[in-house]
CSV table of C-alpha atoms in Angstrom, one decimal:
chain,number,residue,atom,x,y,z
A,1,MET,CA,126.2,109.3,119.8
A,2,SER,CA,125.0,106.0,118.2
A,3,ALA,CA,121.4,105.6,117.1
A,4,PRO,CA,119.0,103.5,119.2
A,5,PRO,CA,118.7,99.9,118.0
A,6,GLY,CA,115.3,100.5,116.4
A,7,LEU,CA,116.8,103.3,114.3
A,8,ALA,CA,120.0,101.5,113.3
A,9,LYS,CA,121.1,101.6,109.7
A,10,GLY,CA,119.4,99.0,107.5
A,11,PRO,CA,121.0,95.7,106.3
A,12,THR,CA,123.4,95.8,103.4
A,13,MET,CA,121.6,92.8,101.9
A,14,GLN,CA,118.0,93.3,100.9
A,15,PRO,CA,115.3,91.0,102.2
A,16,LEU,CA,114.1,89.8,98.8
A,17,SER,CA,117.5,89.5,97.1
A,18,ASP,CA,117.2,85.7,96.6
A,19,LEU,CA,113.8,85.9,94.8
A,20,LEU,CA,113.1,85.7,91.0
A,21,VAL,CA,109.8,87.4,89.8
A,22,LEU,CA,108.3,86.9,86.3
A,23,ASP,CA,106.1,89.9,85.7
A,24,PHE,CA,103.6,89.4,82.8
A,25,SER,CA,101.6,92.5,83.7
A,26,THR,CA,101.3,95.9,82.0
A,27,LEU,CA,100.4,99.5,82.7
A,28,LEU,CA,100.3,100.4,86.4
A,29,PRO,CA,99.1,97.9,89.1
A,30,GLY,CA,101.4,94.9,88.3
A,31,PRO,CA,104.5,96.9,87.4
A,32,LEU,CA,104.2,99.0,90.5
A,33,ALA,CA,103.9,95.9,92.6
A,34,SER,CA,107.0,94.4,91.0
A,35,LEU,CA,108.8,97.8,91.6
A,36,PHE,CA,108.2,97.4,95.3
A,37,LEU,CA,109.7,93.9,95.1
A,38,ALA,CA,112.6,95.1,93.0
A,39,GLU,CA,113.4,97.9,95.5
A,40,ALA,CA,113.5,95.2,98.2
A,41,GLY,CA,116.0,93.3,96.2
A,42,ALA,CA,114.1,90.8,94.0
A,43,ARG,CA,115.2,90.1,90.5
A,44,ILE,CA,112.4,91.1,88.1
A,45,ILE,CA,112.1,89.9,84.6
A,46,ARG,CA,109.4,91.7,82.6
A,47,ILE,CA,107.7,89.4,80.1
A,48,GLU,CA,106.7,91.6,77.2
A,49,ARG,CA,105.3,91.4,73.7
A,50,PRO,CA,108.0,91.7,71.0
A,51,GLU,CA,107.0,95.4,70.5
A,52,GLY,CA,107.0,96.0,74.2
A,53,GLU,CA,104.1,96.7,76.6
A,54,ASP,CA,101.6,99.5,76.2
A,55,MET,CA,103.1,101.8,78.9
A,56,ARG,CA,106.2,102.2,76.8
A,57,ARG,CA,104.2,104.3,74.4
A,58,PHE,CA,102.5,106.6,77.0
A,59,PRO,CA,103.4,110.3,76.7
A,60,PRO,CA,105.6,112.1,77.5
A,61,ARG,CA,108.7,110.6,75.9
A,62,LEU,CA,111.9,110.3,77.8
A,63,GLY,CA,114.7,109.5,75.4
A,64,GLU,CA,114.2,106.0,74.0
A,65,THR,CA,111.1,105.1,76.1
A,66,SER,CA,108.3,106.9,78.0
A,67,ALA,CA,108.6,108.7,81.3
A,68,PRO,CA,105.7,106.8,82.9
A,69,PHE,CA,107.4,103.5,81.9
A,70,ALA,CA,110.7,104.6,83.2
A,71,ALA,CA,109.2,105.8,86.5
A,72,LEU,CA,107.8,102.3,87.2
A,73,ASN,CA,110.5,100.0,85.8
A,74,ARG,CA,113.9,100.8,87.1
A,75,GLY,CA,116.1,97.8,88.1
A,76,LYS,CA,114.1,95.3,86.0
A,77,THR,CA,115.0,93.4,82.8
A,78,SER,CA,112.8,92.7,79.8
A,79,LEU,CA,112.3,89.5,77.9
A,80,ALA,CA,110.4,89.9,74.6
A,81,ILE,CA,108.3,86.9,73.5
A,82,ASP,CA,105.0,86.2,71.7
A,83,LEU,CA,102.9,84.4,74.3
A,84,LYS,CA,100.6,83.1,71.6
A,85,ALA,CA,103.5,81.2,69.9
A,86,PRO,CA,103.1,77.4,70.1
A,87,ASP,CA,106.4,77.0,71.8
A,88,ALA,CA,106.1,80.0,74.3
A,89,VAL,CA,105.5,77.8,77.4
A,90,GLU,CA,108.4,75.6,76.5
A,91,ARG,CA,110.8,78.5,75.9
A,92,LEU,CA,109.9,80.0,79.3
A,93,ARG,CA,110.0,76.7,81.1
A,94,HIS,CA,113.5,77.1,82.6
A,95,LEU,CA,112.5,80.4,84.1
A,96,ILE,CA,109.2,79.1,85.4
A,97,GLU,CA,111.0,76.2,87.1
A,98,LYS,CA,113.2,78.5,89.2
A,99,ALA,CA,110.8,81.5,89.6
A,100,ASP,CA,109.4,82.3,93.1
A,101,ILE,CA,106.7,84.7,92.0
A,102,LEU,CA,104.6,85.2,88.8
A,103,ILE,CA,102.5,88.4,88.4
A,104,GLU,CA,99.8,88.6,85.7
A,105,GLN,CA,97.2,91.2,85.0
A,106,PHE,CA,95.1,89.8,82.1
A,107,ARG,CA,91.3,89.3,82.3
A,108,PRO,CA,90.4,86.0,83.9
A,109,GLY,CA,91.0,83.0,81.7
A,110,VAL,CA,93.5,84.6,79.3
A,111,MET,CA,96.7,83.1,80.9
A,112,ALA,CA,95.1,79.7,80.9
A,113,ARG,CA,94.2,79.9,77.2
A,114,LEU,CA,97.8,80.9,76.5
A,115,GLY,CA,99.0,77.8,78.5
A,116,PHE,CA,100.3,79.8,81.4
A,117,GLY,CA,97.4,79.3,83.9
A,118,PHE,CA,98.0,78.6,87.5
A,119,GLU,CA,97.4,74.8,87.3
A,120,ALA,CA,99.8,74.5,84.4
A,121,MET,CA,102.4,76.6,86.1
A,122,ARG,CA,102.0,74.7,89.4
A,123,ALA,CA,102.7,71.5,87.6
A,124,VAL,CA,106.0,72.9,86.5
A,125,ASN,CA,106.9,74.6,89.8
A,126,PRO,CA,104.8,73.7,92.9
A,127,ARG,CA,106.5,76.4,94.9
A,128,LEU,CA,105.4,79.2,92.6
A,129,ILE,CA,103.4,82.0,94.0
A,130,TYR,CA,101.1,83.0,91.2
A,131,CYS,CA,99.5,86.5,91.6
A,132,SER,CA,96.6,87.5,89.4
A,133,ILE,CA,95.5,91.2,89.5
A,134,SER,CA,92.2,92.1,87.9
A,135,GLY,CA,89.4,94.6,88.3
A,136,TYR,CA,86.8,92.3,89.8
A,137,GLY,CA,88.6,89.1,90.6
A,138,GLN,CA,88.7,85.7,89.0
A,139,GLU,CA,85.2,84.8,90.0
A,140,GLY,CA,81.8,86.5,90.4
A,141,PRO,CA,79.2,88.1,88.1
A,142,ARG,CA,81.5,91.0,87.1
A,143,ALA,CA,84.7,89.0,86.7
A,144,PHE,CA,84.9,89.4,82.9
A,145,GLU,CA,83.8,93.0,82.7
A,146,ALA,CA,86.2,95.7,81.4
A,147,GLY,CA,87.0,98.6,83.7
A,148,HIS,CA,89.4,101.3,84.7
A,149,ASP,CA,90.2,102.9,88.1
A,150,ILE,CA,87.2,105.2,88.0
A,151,ASN,CA,84.9,102.3,87.4
A,152,TYR,CA,86.2,100.3,90.3
A,153,GLN,CA,85.9,103.3,92.6
A,154,ALA,CA,82.3,103.8,91.3
A,155,ILE,CA,81.2,100.2,91.7
A,156,GLY,CA,82.9,99.8,95.0
A,157,GLY,CA,81.0,102.6,96.7
A,158,LEU,CA,84.1,104.8,97.2
A,159,LEU,CA,83.2,107.6,94.8
A,160,GLY,CA,79.7,108.0,96.2
A,161,GLN,CA,81.0,108.8,99.7
A,162,SER,CA,81.9,112.4,98.7
A,163,LEU,CA,79.6,113.2,95.8
A,164,LYS,CA,76.4,115.3,96.4
A,165,ARG,CA,73.5,114.8,94.1
A,166,GLY,CA,73.1,117.7,91.7
A,167,GLU,CA,76.5,119.3,92.4
A,168,PRO,CA,79.6,119.4,90.2
A,169,ALA,CA,81.8,116.3,90.7
A,170,PRO,CA,85.6,116.8,90.7
A,171,LEU,CA,87.5,113.9,89.1
A,172,PRO,CA,89.5,112.0,91.8
A,173,PRO,CA,93.2,112.8,91.3
A,174,THR,CA,94.4,109.4,92.7
A,175,LEU,CA,94.3,106.0,91.0
A,176,VAL,CA,93.1,104.5,94.3
A,177,ALA,CA,91.9,101.2,92.7
A,178,ASP,CA,95.1,100.6,90.7
A,179,ILE,CA,97.5,101.5,93.5
A,180,ALA,CA,95.8,100.8,96.8
A,181,GLY,CA,93.5,98.1,95.4
A,182,GLY,CA,95.9,96.4,93.0
A,183,ALA,CA,99.6,97.0,93.5
A,184,MET,CA,99.7,97.3,97.3
A,185,PRO,CA,97.4,94.3,98.1
A,186,ALA,CA,99.4,92.3,95.6
A,187,VAL,CA,102.7,93.0,97.5
A,188,LEU,CA,101.1,92.4,100.8
A,189,ASN,CA,99.6,89.1,99.8
A,190,ILE,CA,102.8,88.0,98.0
A,191,LEU,CA,104.7,88.5,101.2
A,192,LEU,CA,102.1,86.6,103.2
A,193,ALA,CA,102.3,83.8,100.6
A,194,LEU,CA,106.1,83.7,100.9
A,195,ARG,CA,105.7,83.3,104.7
A,196,GLU,CA,103.3,80.5,104.2
A,197,ARG,CA,105.6,78.8,101.7
A,198,ASP,CA,108.3,78.9,104.3
A,199,ARG,CA,106.1,76.6,106.4
A,200,SER,CA,104.4,74.4,103.8
A,201,GLY,CA,106.9,74.4,100.9
A,202,GLN,CA,104.0,75.1,98.5
A,203,GLY,CA,103.0,78.0,96.4
A,204,CYS,CA,99.5,79.3,95.8
A,205,HIS,CA,97.2,81.4,93.6
A,206,LEU,CA,96.5,84.9,94.8
A,207,ASP,CA,93.3,86.4,93.4
A,208,ILE,CA,93.7,90.2,93.8
A,209,ALA,CA,90.6,92.2,92.8
A,210,MET,CA,91.0,95.9,92.7
A,211,THR,CA,87.4,96.5,93.6
A,212,ASP,CA,87.7,94.4,96.7
A,213,ALA,CA,89.7,97.2,98.4
A,214,MET,CA,87.2,100.0,97.7
A,215,PRO,CA,84.9,99.2,100.7
A,216,THR,CA,88.0,99.2,102.8
A,217,PHE,CA,88.3,102.9,102.1
A,218,ALA,CA,84.6,103.4,103.0
A,219,TRP,CA,85.2,101.7,106.4
A,220,TYR,CA,83.8,104.7,108.4
A,221,GLY,CA,80.6,104.9,106.4
A,222,LEU,CA,80.2,101.1,106.7
A,223,ALA,CA,80.5,101.3,110.5
A,224,GLN,CA,78.0,104.2,110.7
A,225,GLY,CA,75.4,102.5,108.5
A,226,GLN,CA,75.5,99.3,110.4
A,227,ALA,CA,75.3,101.0,113.8
A,228,SER,CA,72.5,103.5,112.9
A,229,GLY,CA,70.6,101.7,110.2
A,230,ARG,CA,71.3,104.6,107.7
A,231,TYR,CA,74.3,104.8,105.5
A,232,PRO,CA,75.7,108.3,105.0
A,233,GLN,CA,74.8,109.8,101.7
A,234,GLY,CA,77.3,111.6,99.5
A,235,GLY,CA,78.9,114.5,101.4
A,236,GLU,CA,77.4,113.6,104.8
A,237,GLY,CA,80.2,111.7,106.4
A,238,LEU,CA,82.5,113.3,108.9
A,239,LEU,CA,85.5,112.9,106.5
A,240,THR,CA,83.6,113.4,103.3
A,241,GLY,CA,82.0,116.8,103.6
A,242,GLY,CA,79.6,116.5,106.5
A,243,SER,CA,81.6,118.6,108.9
A,244,PRO,CA,82.9,122.2,108.6
A,245,ARG,CA,86.0,121.0,110.5
A,246,TYR,CA,87.2,118.8,107.7
A,247,GLY,CA,87.1,120.1,104.1
A,248,LEU,CA,88.5,122.3,101.5
A,249,TYR,CA,87.9,126.1,101.5
A,250,ALA,CA,88.5,128.4,98.6
A,251,THR,CA,90.9,131.3,99.2
A,252,ALA,CA,90.7,134.8,97.8
A,253,ASP,CA,93.2,134.0,95.0
A,254,GLY,CA,91.3,131.0,93.8
A,255,TRP,CA,93.3,128.4,95.6
A,256,PHE,CA,92.4,126.1,98.6
A,257,LEU,CA,93.0,125.6,102.3
A,258,ALA,CA,92.7,122.1,103.6
A,259,VAL,CA,91.1,122.1,107.0
A,260,GLY,CA,91.4,119.0,109.2
A,261,ALA,CA,90.7,120.5,112.6
A,262,LEU,CA,88.5,117.7,113.9
A,263,GLU,CA,89.7,117.6,117.5
A,264,GLU,CA,88.4,120.4,119.8
A,265,LYS,CA,91.8,121.8,120.6
A,266,PHE,CA,92.6,122.2,116.9
A,267,TRP,CA,89.2,123.6,116.1
A,268,ALA,CA,89.5,126.1,118.9
A,269,ILE,CA,92.9,127.3,117.6
A,270,PHE,CA,91.6,127.5,114.0
A,271,SER,CA,88.4,129.3,114.9
A,272,ALA,CA,90.3,131.9,116.9
A,273,ALA,CA,92.9,132.4,114.2
A,274,ILE,CA,90.4,133.1,111.4
A,275,GLY,CA,88.2,135.3,113.7
A,276,LEU,CA,85.1,133.0,113.6
A,277,ASP,CA,82.2,134.4,115.6
A,278,GLU,CA,82.0,132.9,119.1
A,279,ALA,CA,78.4,132.0,118.5
A,280,LEU,CA,79.3,129.8,115.6
A,281,ARG,CA,82.2,127.9,117.1
A,282,ASP,CA,79.9,125.2,118.4
A,283,ASP,CA,79.4,123.7,114.9
A,284,ARG,CA,77.1,121.0,116.1
A,285,ARG,CA,74.3,123.5,116.8
A,286,GLN,CA,74.2,125.2,113.3
A,287,GLU,CA,76.5,123.3,111.0
A,288,GLU,CA,75.7,125.0,107.8
A,289,ALA,CA,75.9,128.5,109.3
A,290,THR,CA,79.3,127.7,110.7
A,291,ARG,CA,80.5,126.2,107.4
A,292,ALA,CA,79.3,129.3,105.5
A,293,ALA,CA,81.0,131.7,107.9
A,294,VAL,CA,84.3,129.7,107.7
A,295,ALA,CA,84.1,129.8,103.9
A,296,ALA,CA,83.5,133.6,103.9
A,297,LEU,CA,86.4,134.2,106.2
A,298,VAL,CA,88.9,132.0,104.4
A,299,GLY,CA,87.7,133.4,101.1
A,300,ALA,CA,88.6,136.9,102.1
A,301,GLN,CA,92.3,136.3,102.1
A,302,PRO,CA,94.8,134.7,99.7
A,303,ALA,CA,96.4,131.3,100.2
A,304,GLU,CA,99.8,132.8,101.3
A,305,HIS,CA,98.1,134.7,104.1
A,306,TRP,CA,96.7,131.4,105.5
A,307,ARG,CA,100.0,129.6,104.9
A,308,GLY,CA,101.8,132.1,107.1
A,309,LEU,CA,99.1,132.4,109.7
A,310,LEU,CA,97.7,128.9,110.2
A,311,GLU,CA,100.5,126.4,109.4
A,312,PRO,CA,102.8,127.6,112.2
A,313,LEU,CA,99.9,127.1,114.7
A,314,ASP,CA,100.0,123.3,114.2
A,315,CYS,CA,96.2,123.0,114.0
A,316,CYS,CA,95.9,120.6,111.1
A,317,CYS,CA,95.3,123.4,108.5
A,318,THR,CA,97.4,123.4,105.4
A,319,VAL,CA,97.4,125.3,102.1
A,320,VAL,CA,97.1,122.8,99.3
A,321,ARG,CA,100.4,122.3,97.5
A,322,THR,CA,100.7,121.7,93.8
A,323,LEU,CA,102.7,118.7,92.8
A,324,GLU,CA,105.7,120.9,91.9
A,325,GLU,CA,105.5,122.6,95.3
A,326,ALA,CA,105.2,119.3,97.1
A,327,LEU,CA,108.4,118.0,95.4
A,328,ALA,CA,110.3,121.0,96.8
A,329,ASP,CA,109.0,120.4,100.4
A,330,PRO,CA,112.0,119.7,102.7
A,331,GLN,CA,110.1,116.8,104.3
A,332,LEU,CA,110.4,114.7,101.1
A,333,THR,CA,114.1,115.5,100.9
A,334,ALA,CA,114.7,114.6,104.5
A,335,ARG,CA,112.9,111.2,104.0
A,336,GLY,CA,114.9,110.4,100.9
A,337,LEU,CA,111.9,109.8,98.8
A,338,LEU,CA,113.3,111.5,95.7
A,339,ASP,CA,116.7,109.9,95.8
A,340,ARG,CA,116.1,106.9,93.6
A,341,GLN,CA,116.7,107.6,89.9
A,342,ALA,CA,115.9,105.5,86.8
A,343,GLU,CA,118.1,105.7,83.7
A,344,GLU,CA,116.4,105.0,80.4
A,345,PRO,CA,118.3,103.1,77.7
A,346,GLY,CA,119.5,106.3,76.0
A,347,GLY,CA,121.0,107.7,79.2
A,348,ARG,CA,118.4,110.2,80.4
A,349,ARG,CA,117.4,110.0,84.1
A,350,ILE,CA,114.2,110.6,86.0
A,351,VAL,CA,113.2,110.3,89.6
A,352,SER,CA,111.7,106.8,90.1
A,353,THR,CA,108.2,106.5,91.5
A,354,PRO,CA,108.6,107.2,95.3
A,355,LEU,CA,107.7,104.1,97.3
A,356,PRO,CA,106.6,104.1,101.0
A,357,LEU,CA,109.2,101.4,101.9
A,358,ALA,CA,110.7,101.8,105.3
A,359,PRO,CA,114.1,103.5,105.1
A,360,VAL,CA,115.7,100.4,106.7
A,361,PHE,CA,114.9,98.6,103.4
A,362,ARG,CA,114.8,101.5,100.9
A,363,ASP,CA,118.3,102.8,101.8
A,364,ALA,CA,119.9,99.5,100.8
A,365,ALA,CA,118.7,99.8,97.2
A,366,PRO,CA,121.1,101.4,94.7
A,367,ALA,CA,120.3,105.1,94.1
A,368,LEU,CA,120.5,104.7,90.3
A,369,ARG,CA,119.2,101.7,88.3
A,370,LYS,CA,118.6,101.2,84.6
A,371,VAL,CA,115.2,100.9,82.8
A,372,PRO,CA,115.1,97.9,80.5
A,373,ALA,CA,115.1,98.2,76.7
A,374,VAL,CA,112.6,95.8,75.1
A,375,GLY,CA,114.2,92.3,75.1
A,376,ASP,CA,117.4,93.1,77.0
A,377,GLU,CA,117.0,89.8,78.7
A,378,THR,CA,117.8,86.7,76.6
A,379,LEU,CA,116.4,83.2,76.9
């Protein structure tokens, strides 16, 4: 039986296979953005210092490079050049003339001082899409401030959504600003710019500020505050600790159960399964008492008990997986997320960073691609 048209096998040619990208970025946001483009077929040339970019030295080592660098840079090449050299712009001119996209991640003004600013590059190639990724953007009172992911989450109001005053604060495990505020908006806006270039014939300058996306993740709190006149404080929001139906509960063996039983049908199944007193199931009447009772019941049994009891009931309750356990989950295998491998210059292989590309595009990418050695691309 053939697959429906919407589920047909993807194209053998990838959608970005005719594009050249010059990636001047380092560390995570820019290289992850160019990995998305590479997996969709674009040719990526990393522009690196003669000694290579900083991520190449991040532990742990994987053969001749580092595992984090390998996980982000399969299918790319590397051109080593000192951007401060007087002839750097001239040496790269032939690439700039034919490039479609340039990605950079310096602080505002650095590329211009080096001779590679947007206006200078547009003079060489008017069709160039020039993407700048920074913490706070190219303009504004914080534009020149240093920062890392945790700072952007803090300034942008995202961290404060789930922190309660006076209580211990867990460190967020996800680099939300780098990935969802830097890399993914860069890819989205690059694709929009390509669509606009199809119509106008002109490139543009994309100003991607990682902090700009932080209020996006606080969308519910923004809506609540504007409608009620009072913004939810840390831990008060429906999805940030304010409801016993949505949260993490410790199990008897020191692990955690993730409860997301927001809808009444799921909450009813969950409450019955754990044996919650009927008088406490209307959590709107006595929220804290309900939360305390749920915590006591969940805390009386180990994680495996709840895995076996609750997960088959399909009530949005899941035992938290470690990363190692998550990689063994059959869903990841079925979706092919771990199929793409990166081979470092010495021959060792690692699973490349899984990307949420639609299978119709992801499946057209080669399963194995090499990670560039410093300077494997020649001028």
